[in-house]
mmCIF file of C-alpha atoms in Angstrom:
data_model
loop_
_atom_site.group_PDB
_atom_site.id
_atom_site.type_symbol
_atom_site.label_atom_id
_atom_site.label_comp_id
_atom_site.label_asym_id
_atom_site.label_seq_id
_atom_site.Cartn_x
_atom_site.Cartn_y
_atom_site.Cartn_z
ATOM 1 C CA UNK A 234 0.638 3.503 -25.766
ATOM 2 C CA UNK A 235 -0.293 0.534 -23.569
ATOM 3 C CA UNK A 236 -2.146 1.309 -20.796
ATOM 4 C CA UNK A 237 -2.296 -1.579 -17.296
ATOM 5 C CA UNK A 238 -5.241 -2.116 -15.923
ATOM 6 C CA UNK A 239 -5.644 -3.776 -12.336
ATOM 7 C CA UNK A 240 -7.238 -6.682 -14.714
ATOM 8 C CA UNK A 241 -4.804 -6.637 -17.516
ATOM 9 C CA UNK A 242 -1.499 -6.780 -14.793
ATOM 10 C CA UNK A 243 -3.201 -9.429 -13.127
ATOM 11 C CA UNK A 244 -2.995 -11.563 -15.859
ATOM 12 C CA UNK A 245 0.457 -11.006 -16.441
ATOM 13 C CA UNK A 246 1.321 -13.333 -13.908
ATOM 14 C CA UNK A 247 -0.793 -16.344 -15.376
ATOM 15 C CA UNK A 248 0.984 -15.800 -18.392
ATOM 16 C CA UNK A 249 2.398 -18.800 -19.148
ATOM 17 C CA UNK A 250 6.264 -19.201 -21.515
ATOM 18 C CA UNK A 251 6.468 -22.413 -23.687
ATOM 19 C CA UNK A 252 9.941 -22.602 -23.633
ATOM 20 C CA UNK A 253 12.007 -24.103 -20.810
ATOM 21 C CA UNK A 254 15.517 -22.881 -19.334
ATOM 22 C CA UNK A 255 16.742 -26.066 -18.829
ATOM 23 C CA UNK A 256 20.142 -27.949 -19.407
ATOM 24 C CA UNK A 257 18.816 -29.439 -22.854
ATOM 25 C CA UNK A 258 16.094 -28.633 -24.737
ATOM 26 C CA UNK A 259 12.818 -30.785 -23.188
ATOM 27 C CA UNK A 260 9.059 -30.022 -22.434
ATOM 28 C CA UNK A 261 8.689 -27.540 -19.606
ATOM 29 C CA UNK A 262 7.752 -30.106 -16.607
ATOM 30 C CA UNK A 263 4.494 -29.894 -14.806
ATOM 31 C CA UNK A 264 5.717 -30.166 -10.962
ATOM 32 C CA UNK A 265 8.669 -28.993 -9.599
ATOM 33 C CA UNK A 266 10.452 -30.748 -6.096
ATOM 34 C CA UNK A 267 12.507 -34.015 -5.881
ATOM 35 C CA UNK A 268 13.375 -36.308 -8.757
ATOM 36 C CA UNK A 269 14.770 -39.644 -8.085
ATOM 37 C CA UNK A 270 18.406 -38.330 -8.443
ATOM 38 C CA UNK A 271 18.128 -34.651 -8.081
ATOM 39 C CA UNK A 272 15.471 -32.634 -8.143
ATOM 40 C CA UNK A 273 13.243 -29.663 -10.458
ATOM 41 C CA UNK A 274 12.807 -25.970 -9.847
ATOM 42 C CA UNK A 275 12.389 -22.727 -10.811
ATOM 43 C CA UNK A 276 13.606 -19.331 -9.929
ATOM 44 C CA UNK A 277 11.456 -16.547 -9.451
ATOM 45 C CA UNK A 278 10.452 -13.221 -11.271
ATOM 46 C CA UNK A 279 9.444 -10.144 -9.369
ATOM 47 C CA UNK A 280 6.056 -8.498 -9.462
ATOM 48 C CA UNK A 281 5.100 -5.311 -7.998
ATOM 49 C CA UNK A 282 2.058 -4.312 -5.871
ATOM 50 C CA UNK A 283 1.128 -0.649 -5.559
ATOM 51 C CA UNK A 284 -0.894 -0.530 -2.250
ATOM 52 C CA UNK A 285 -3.196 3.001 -2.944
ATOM 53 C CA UNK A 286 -5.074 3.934 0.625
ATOM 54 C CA UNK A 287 -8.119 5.768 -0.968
ATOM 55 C CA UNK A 288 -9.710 8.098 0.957
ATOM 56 C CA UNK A 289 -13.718 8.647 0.610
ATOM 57 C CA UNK A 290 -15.191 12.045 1.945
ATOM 58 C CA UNK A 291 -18.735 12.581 2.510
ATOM 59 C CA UNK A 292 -20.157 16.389 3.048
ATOM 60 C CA UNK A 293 -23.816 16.684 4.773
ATOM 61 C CA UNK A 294 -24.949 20.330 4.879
ATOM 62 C CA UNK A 295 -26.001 21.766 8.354
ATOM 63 C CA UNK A 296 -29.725 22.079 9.141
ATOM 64 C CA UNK A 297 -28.734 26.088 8.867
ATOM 65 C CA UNK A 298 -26.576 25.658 6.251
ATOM 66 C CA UNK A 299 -28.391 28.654 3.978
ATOM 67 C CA UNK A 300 -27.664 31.277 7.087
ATOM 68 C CA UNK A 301 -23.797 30.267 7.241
ATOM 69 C CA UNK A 302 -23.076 34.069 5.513
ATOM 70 C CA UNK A 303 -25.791 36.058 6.620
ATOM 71 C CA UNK A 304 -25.316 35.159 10.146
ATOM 72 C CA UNK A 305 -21.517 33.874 10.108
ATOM 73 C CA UNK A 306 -20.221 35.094 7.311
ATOM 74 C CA UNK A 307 -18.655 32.054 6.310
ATOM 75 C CA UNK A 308 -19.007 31.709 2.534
ATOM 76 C CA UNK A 309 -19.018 28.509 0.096
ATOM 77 C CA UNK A 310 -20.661 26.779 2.378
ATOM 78 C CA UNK A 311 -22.233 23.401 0.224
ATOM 79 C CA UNK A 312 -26.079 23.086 0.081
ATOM 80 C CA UNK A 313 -25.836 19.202 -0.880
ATOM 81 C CA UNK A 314 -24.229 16.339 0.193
ATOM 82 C CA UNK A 315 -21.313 15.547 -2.014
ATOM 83 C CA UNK A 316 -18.828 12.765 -2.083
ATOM 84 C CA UNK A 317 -15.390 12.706 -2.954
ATOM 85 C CA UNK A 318 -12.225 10.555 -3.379
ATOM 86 C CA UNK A 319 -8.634 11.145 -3.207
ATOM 87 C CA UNK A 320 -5.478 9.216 -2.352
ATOM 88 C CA UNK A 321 -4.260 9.453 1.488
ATOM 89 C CA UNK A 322 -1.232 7.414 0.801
ATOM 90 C CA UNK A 323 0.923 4.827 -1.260
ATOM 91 C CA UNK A 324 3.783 2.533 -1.180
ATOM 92 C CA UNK A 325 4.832 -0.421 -3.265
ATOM 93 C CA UNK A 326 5.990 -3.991 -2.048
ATOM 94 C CA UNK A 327 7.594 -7.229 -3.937
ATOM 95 C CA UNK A 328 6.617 -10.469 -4.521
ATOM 96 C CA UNK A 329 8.215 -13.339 -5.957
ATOM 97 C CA UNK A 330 6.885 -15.852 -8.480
ATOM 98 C CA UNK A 331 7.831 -18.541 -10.482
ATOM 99 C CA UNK A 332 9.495 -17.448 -13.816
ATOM 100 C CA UNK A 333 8.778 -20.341 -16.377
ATOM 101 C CA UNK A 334 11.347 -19.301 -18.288
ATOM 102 C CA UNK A 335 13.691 -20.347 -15.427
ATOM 103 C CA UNK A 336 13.572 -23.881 -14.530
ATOM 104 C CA UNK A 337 16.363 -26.097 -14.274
ATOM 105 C CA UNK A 338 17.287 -29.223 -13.071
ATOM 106 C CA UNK A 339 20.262 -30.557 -10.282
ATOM 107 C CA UNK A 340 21.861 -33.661 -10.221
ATOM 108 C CA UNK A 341 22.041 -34.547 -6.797
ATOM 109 C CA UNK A 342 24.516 -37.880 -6.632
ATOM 110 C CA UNK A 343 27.746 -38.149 -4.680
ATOM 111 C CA UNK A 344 29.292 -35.929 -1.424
ATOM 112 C CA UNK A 345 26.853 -34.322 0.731
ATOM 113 C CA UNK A 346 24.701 -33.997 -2.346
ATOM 114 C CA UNK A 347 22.631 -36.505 -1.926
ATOM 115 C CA UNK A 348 21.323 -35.607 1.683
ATOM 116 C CA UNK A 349 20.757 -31.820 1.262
ATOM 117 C CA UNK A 350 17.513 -30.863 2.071
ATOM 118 C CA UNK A 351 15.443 -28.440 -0.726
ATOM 119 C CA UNK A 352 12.864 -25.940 -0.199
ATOM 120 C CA UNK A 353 10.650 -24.966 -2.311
ATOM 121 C CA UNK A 354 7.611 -22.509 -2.632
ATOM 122 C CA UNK A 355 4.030 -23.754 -3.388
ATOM 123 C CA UNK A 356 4.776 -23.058 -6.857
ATOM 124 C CA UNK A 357 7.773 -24.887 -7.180
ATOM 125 C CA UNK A 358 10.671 -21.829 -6.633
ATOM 126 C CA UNK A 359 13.855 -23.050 -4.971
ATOM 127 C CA UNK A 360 13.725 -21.074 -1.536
ATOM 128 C CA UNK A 361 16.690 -22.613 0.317
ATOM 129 C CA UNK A 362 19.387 -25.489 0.539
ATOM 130 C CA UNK A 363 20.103 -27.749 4.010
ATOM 131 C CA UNK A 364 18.409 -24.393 6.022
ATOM 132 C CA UNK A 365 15.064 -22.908 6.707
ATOM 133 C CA UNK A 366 13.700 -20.591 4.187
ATOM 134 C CA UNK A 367 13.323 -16.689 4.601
ATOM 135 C CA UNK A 368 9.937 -16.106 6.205
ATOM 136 C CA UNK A 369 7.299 -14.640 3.880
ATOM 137 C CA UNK A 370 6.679 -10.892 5.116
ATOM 138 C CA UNK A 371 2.700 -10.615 5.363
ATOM 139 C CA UNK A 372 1.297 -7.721 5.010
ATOM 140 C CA UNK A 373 -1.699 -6.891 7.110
ATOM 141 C CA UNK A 374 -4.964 -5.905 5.255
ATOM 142 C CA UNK A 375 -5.273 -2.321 5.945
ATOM 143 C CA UNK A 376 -8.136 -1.553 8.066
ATOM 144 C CA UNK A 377 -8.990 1.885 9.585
ATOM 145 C CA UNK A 378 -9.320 3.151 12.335
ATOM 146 C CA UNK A 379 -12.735 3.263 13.919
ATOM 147 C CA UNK A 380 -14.439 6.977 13.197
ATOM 148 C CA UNK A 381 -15.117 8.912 16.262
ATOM 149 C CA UNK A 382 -19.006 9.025 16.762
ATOM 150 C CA UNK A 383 -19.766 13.264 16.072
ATOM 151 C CA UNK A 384 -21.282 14.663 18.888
ATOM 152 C CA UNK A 385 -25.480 15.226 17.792
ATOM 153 C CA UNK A 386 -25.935 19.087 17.878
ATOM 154 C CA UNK A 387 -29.640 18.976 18.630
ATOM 155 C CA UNK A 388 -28.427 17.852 22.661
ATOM 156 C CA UNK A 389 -27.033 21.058 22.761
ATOM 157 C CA UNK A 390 -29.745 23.367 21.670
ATOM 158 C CA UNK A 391 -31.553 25.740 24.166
ATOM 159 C CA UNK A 392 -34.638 25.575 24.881
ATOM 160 C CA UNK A 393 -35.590 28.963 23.005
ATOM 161 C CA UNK A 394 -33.900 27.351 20.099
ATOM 162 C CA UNK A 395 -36.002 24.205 19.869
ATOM 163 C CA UNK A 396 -39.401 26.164 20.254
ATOM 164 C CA UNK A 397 -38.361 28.912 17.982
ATOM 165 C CA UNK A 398 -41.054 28.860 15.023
ATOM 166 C CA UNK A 399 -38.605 28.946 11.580
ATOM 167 C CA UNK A 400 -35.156 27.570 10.696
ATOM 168 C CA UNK A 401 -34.233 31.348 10.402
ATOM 169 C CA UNK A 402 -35.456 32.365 13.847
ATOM 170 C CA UNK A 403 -33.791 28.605 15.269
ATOM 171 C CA UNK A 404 -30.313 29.835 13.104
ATOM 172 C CA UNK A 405 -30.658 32.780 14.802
ATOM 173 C CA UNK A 406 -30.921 32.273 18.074
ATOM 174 C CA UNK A 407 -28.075 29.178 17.866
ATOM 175 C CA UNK A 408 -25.311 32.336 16.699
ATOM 176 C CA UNK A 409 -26.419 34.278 20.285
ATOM 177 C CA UNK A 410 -25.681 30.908 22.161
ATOM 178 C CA UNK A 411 -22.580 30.088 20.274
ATOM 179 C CA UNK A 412 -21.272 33.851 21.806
ATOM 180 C CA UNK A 413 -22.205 33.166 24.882
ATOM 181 C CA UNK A 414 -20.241 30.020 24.837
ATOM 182 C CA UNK A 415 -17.090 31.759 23.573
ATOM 183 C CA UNK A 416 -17.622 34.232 26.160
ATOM 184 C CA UNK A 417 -17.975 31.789 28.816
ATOM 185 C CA UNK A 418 -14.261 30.521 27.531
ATOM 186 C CA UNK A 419 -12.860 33.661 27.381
ATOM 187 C CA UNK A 420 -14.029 34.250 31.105
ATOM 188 C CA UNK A 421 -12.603 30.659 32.185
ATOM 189 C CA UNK A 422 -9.601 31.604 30.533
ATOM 190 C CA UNK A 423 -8.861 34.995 31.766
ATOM 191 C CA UNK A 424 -9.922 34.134 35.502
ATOM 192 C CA UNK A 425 -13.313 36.673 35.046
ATOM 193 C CA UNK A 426 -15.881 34.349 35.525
ATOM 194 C CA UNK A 427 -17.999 33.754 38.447
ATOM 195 C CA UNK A 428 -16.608 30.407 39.504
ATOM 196 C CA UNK A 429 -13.487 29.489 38.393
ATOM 197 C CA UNK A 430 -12.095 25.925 39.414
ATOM 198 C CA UNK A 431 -8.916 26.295 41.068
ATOM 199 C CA UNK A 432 -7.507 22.691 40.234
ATOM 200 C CA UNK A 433 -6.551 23.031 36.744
ATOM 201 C CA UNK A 434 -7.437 19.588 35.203
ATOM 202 C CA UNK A 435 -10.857 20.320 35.920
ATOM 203 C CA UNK A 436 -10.475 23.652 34.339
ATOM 204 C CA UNK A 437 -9.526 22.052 31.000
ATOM 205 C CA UNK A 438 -11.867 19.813 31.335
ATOM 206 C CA UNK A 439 -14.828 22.438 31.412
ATOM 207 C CA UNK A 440 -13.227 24.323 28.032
ATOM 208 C CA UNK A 441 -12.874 20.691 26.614
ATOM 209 C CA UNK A 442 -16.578 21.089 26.917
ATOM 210 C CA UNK A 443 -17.191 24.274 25.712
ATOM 211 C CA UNK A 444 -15.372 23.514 22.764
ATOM 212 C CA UNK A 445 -17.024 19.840 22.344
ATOM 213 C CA UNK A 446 -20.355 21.918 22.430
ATOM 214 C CA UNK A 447 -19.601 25.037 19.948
ATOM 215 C CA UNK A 448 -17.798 22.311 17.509
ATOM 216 C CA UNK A 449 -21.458 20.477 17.445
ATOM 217 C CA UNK A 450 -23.358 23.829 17.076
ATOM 218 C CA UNK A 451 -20.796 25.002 14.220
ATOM 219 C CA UNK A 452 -21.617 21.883 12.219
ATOM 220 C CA UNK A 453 -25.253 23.028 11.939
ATOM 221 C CA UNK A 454 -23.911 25.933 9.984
ATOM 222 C CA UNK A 455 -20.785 24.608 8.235
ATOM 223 C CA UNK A 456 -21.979 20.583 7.951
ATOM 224 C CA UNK A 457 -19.852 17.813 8.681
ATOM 225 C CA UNK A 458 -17.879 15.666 6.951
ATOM 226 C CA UNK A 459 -17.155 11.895 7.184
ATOM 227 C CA UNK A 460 -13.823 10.372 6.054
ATOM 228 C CA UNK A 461 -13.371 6.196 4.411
ATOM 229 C CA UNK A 462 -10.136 4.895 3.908
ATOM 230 C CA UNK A 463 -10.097 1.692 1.811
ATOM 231 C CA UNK A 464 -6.996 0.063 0.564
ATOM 232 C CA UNK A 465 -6.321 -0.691 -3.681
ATOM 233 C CA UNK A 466 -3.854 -3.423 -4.424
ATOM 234 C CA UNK A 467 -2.452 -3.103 -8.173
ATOM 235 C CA UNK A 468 -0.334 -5.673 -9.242
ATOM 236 C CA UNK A 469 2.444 -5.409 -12.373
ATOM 237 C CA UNK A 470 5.154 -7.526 -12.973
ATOM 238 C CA UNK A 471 8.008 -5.630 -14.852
ATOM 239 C CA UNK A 472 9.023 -7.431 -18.310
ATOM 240 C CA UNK A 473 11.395 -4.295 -19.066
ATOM 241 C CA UNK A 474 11.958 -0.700 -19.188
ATOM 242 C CA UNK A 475 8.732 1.213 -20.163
ATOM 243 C CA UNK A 476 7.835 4.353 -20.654
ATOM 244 C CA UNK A 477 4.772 6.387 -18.825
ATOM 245 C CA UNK A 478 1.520 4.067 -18.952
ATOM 246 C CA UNK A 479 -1.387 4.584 -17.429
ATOM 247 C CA UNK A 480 -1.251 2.534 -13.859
ATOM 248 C CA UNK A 481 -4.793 3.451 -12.815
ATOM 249 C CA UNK A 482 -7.175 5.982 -12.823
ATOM 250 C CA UNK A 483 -9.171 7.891 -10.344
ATOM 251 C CA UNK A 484 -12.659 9.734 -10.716
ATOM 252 C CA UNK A 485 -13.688 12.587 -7.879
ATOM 253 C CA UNK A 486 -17.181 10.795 -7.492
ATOM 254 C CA UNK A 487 -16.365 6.958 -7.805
ATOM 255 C CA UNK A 488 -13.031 6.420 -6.451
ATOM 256 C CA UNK A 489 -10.551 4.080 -8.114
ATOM 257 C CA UNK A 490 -11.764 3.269 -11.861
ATOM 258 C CA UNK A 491 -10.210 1.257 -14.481
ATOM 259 C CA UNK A 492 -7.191 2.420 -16.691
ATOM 260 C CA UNK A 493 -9.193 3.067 -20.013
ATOM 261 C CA UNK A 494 -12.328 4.820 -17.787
ATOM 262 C CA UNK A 495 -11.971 8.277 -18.522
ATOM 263 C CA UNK A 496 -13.992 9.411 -16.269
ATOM 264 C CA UNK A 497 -10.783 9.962 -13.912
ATOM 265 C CA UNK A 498 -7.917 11.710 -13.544
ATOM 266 C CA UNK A 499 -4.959 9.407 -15.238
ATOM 267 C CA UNK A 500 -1.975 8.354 -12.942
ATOM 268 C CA UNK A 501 1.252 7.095 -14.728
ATOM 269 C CA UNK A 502 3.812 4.346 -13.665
ATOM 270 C CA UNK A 503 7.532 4.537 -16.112
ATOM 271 C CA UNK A 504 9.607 1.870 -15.018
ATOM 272 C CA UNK A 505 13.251 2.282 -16.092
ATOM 273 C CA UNK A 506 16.488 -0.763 -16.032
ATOM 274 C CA UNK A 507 19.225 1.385 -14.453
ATOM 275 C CA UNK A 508 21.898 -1.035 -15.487
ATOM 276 C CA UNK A 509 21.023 -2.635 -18.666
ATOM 277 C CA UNK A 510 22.815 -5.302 -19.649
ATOM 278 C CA UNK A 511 22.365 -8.666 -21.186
ATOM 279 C CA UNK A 512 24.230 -11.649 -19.560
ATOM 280 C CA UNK A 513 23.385 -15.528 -21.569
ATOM 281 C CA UNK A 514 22.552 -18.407 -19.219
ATOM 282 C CA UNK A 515 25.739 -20.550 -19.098
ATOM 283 C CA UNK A 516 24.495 -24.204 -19.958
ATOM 284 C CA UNK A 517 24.297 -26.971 -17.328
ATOM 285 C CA UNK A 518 27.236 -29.656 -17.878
ATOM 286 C CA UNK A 519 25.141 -31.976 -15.714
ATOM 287 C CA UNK A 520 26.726 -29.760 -12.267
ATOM 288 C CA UNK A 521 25.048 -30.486 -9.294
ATOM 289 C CA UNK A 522 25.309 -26.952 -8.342
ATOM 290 C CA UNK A 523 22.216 -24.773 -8.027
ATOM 291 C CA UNK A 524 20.972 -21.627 -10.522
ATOM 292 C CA UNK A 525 20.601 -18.157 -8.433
ATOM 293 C CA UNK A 526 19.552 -14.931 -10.039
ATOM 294 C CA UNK A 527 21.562 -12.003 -9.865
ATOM 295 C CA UNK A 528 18.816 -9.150 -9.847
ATOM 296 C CA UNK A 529 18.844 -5.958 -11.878
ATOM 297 C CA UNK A 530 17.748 -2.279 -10.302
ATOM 298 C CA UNK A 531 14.748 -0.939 -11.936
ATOM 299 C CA UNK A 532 13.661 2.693 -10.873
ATOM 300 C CA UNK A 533 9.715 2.583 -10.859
ATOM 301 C CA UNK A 534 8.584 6.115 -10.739
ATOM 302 C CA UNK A 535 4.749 7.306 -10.392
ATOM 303 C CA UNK A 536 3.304 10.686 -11.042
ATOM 304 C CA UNK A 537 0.364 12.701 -12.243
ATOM 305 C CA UNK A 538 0.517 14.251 -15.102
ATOM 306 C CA UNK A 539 3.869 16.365 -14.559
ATOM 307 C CA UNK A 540 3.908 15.660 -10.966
ATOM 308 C CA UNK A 541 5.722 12.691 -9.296
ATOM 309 C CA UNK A 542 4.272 11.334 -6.579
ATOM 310 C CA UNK A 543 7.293 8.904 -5.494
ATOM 311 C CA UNK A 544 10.271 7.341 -6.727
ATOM 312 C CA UNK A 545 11.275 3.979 -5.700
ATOM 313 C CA UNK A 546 14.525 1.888 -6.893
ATOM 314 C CA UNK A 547 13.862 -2.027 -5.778
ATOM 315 C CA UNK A 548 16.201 -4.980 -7.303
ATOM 316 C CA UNK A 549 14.343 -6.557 -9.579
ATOM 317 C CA UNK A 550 15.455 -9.982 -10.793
ATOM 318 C CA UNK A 551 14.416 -9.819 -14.864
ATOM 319 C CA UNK A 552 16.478 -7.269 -15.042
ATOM 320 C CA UNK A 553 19.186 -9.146 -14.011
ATOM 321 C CA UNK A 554 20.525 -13.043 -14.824
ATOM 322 C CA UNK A 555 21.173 -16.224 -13.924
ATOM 323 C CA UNK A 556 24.444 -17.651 -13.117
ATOM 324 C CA UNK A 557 25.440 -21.176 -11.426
ATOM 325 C CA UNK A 558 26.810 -21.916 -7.836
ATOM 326 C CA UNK A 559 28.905 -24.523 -8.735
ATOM 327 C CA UNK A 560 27.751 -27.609 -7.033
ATOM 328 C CA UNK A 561 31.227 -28.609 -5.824
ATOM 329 C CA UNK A 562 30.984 -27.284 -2.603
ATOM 330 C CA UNK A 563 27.595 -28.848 -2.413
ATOM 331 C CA UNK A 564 29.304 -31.755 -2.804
ATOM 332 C CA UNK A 565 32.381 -31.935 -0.698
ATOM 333 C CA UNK A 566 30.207 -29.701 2.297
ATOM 334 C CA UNK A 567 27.320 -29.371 4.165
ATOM 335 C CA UNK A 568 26.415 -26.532 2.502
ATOM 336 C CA UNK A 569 23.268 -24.087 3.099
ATOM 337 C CA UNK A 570 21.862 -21.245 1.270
ATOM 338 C CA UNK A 571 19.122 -18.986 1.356
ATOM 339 C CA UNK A 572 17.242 -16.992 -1.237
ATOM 340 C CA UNK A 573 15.547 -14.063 -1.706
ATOM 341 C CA UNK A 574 12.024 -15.092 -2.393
ATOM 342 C CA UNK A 575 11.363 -12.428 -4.417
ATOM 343 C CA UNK A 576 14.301 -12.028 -6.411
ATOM 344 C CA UNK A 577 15.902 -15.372 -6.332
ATOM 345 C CA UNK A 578 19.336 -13.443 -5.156
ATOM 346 C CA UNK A 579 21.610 -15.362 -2.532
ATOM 347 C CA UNK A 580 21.265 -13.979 1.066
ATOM 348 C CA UNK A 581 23.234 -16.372 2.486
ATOM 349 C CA UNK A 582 25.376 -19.003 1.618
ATOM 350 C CA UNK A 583 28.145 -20.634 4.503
ATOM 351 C CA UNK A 584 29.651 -23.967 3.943
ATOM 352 C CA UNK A 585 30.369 -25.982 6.901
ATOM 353 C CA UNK A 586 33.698 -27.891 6.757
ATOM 354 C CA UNK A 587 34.221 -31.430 8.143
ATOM 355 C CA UNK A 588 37.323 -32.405 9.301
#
């Protein structure tokens, strides 16, 4: 079985085809854009990125950590620090690029041929005809949220606590005030205590405290625990159905890892063509019409071993073909036409007619 790797998909789109899709067999050309009578270009493939938000956790034990059951009874409590990593989220998003296998060339003599106006990616895919060109979506970098400072629970010691001679005697001295605190709610709560504030924002603001303040003191006993997100971008570009290969991996203690470490846990990528079919490139008769892809549907599914995670069905244009817009209504109109930039499908086409 062939596993990707982050490295090994990457790759996949520098992978170059020797052969050329052209009207007649010639030497694939090195730049694509306007020729002297027509012009060069390419239609593109699509690629899939797997965005992975990984989430990093980071346990530090309590300074009483060792009394959590004798004077809590919370069990399980962690001695050590430990670190972990898991996956918070994921989602997958296309991109187009060029598909050497796809380039072709347009004649661009007579009519309203010889004024339309081509654009073209940076590497030489044929965005749009006499209008402007879907804007790329960018996606923002994900970056997270600032983590809230914790509240330091050595502010909110007594004073018998901080002079107390041993951790023990400090542990147990910290359980008496954390009673008196919930006490102190309850009293606030049920109207018992010596000064309750009538106005009732205030009110909530005094058990906002008490609970800011027990939170802190908990910690000492149960630890706290700090929380990472980072994002993983793995790329793949689909050359046909496959069956369950091993996307990436990810290890407890180091996070993302590549998909031959076995030090984590495998997760799988199948990626199946819901409408196979094969459809030949019709040959250019010197048209002056333009090639479009007609996408496929591919159903990429990802899972853990017999779980799946999430199911998405995208077009996908080597699944599909290529067919011709025949360039006489390039000709006789102004003519425009936009393409999907990562599947080379027509979005729009509209023909303006000149009386």
């Amino acid at each position: 079985m062939r596993k990707i790797s982050a490295t090994a998909a990457a790759l996949l789109l520098l992978a170059a085809v020797p052969t050329s899709s052209t009207a007649q067999v010639e030497s694939l050309p090195l730049t694509a854009g306007r020729t002297a009578d027509g012009a060069v270009y390419f239609l593109p493939k699509t690629v899939l990125r797997f965005h992975l938000l990984v989430e990093k956790k980071t346990y530090t034990p309590g300074q009483f950590a060792k009394y959590a059951e004798k004077y809590m009874r919370i069990s399980g409590v962690e001695q050590d620090v430990q670190t972990t990593y898991g996956i918070a989220d994921y989602s997958v998003t296309q991109l187009g690029v060029r598909d050497t296998s796809k380039c072709y060339t347009v004649k661009l003599k007579g009519g309203k041929c010889e004024t339309a106006e081509l654009h073209f990616s940076s590497d030489g895919v044929l965005q749009s005809v006499n209008t402007e060109p879907i804007a790329p979506i960018e996606r923002k970098p994900f970056r997270a949220a600032p983590s809230a400072k914790a509240a330091d629970p050595r502010q909110y010691l007594s004073a018998e606590v901080q002079s107390a001679a041993s951790v023990a005697k400090k542990a147990e001295l910290t359980v008496q005030q954390l009673q008196e605190l919930q006490e102190s709610r309850q009293q606030l709560i049920t109207g018992d205590a010596d000064e309750v504030p009538q106005d009732e924002h205030l009110l909530h603001l005094m058990l906002s405290e008490i609970d800011k303040e027990r939170e802190a003191l908990m910690s000492l006993f149960t630890g706290t625990v700090q929380r990472d997100t980072t994002e993983h971008v793995i790329t793949v570009c689909p050359t046909g159905a496959s069956g369950s290969e091993v996307l990436f991996r990810l290890s407890q203690k180091l996070g993302v890892v590549a998909a031959d470490d076995l030090s984590g846990i495998p997760f799988y990528i199948s990626i199946e063509n819901l409408y196979p079919a094969t459809f030949p490139t019709p040959e250019n008769k010197k048209h002056e019409g333009f090639y479009v892809n007609v996408p496929g549907v591919g159903r990429i599914t990802l899972f853990q071993e017999d779980k799946q995670l999430a199911s998405f069905d995208m077009p996908i244009a080597q699944f599909g073909f290529a067919t011709l817009r025949d360039g006489a209504v390039f000709k006789r109109y102004v003519t425009r036409m936009r393409l999907n930039p990562a599947t080379g499908a027509v979005e729009m086409m509209q023909s303006d007619v000149v009386k």
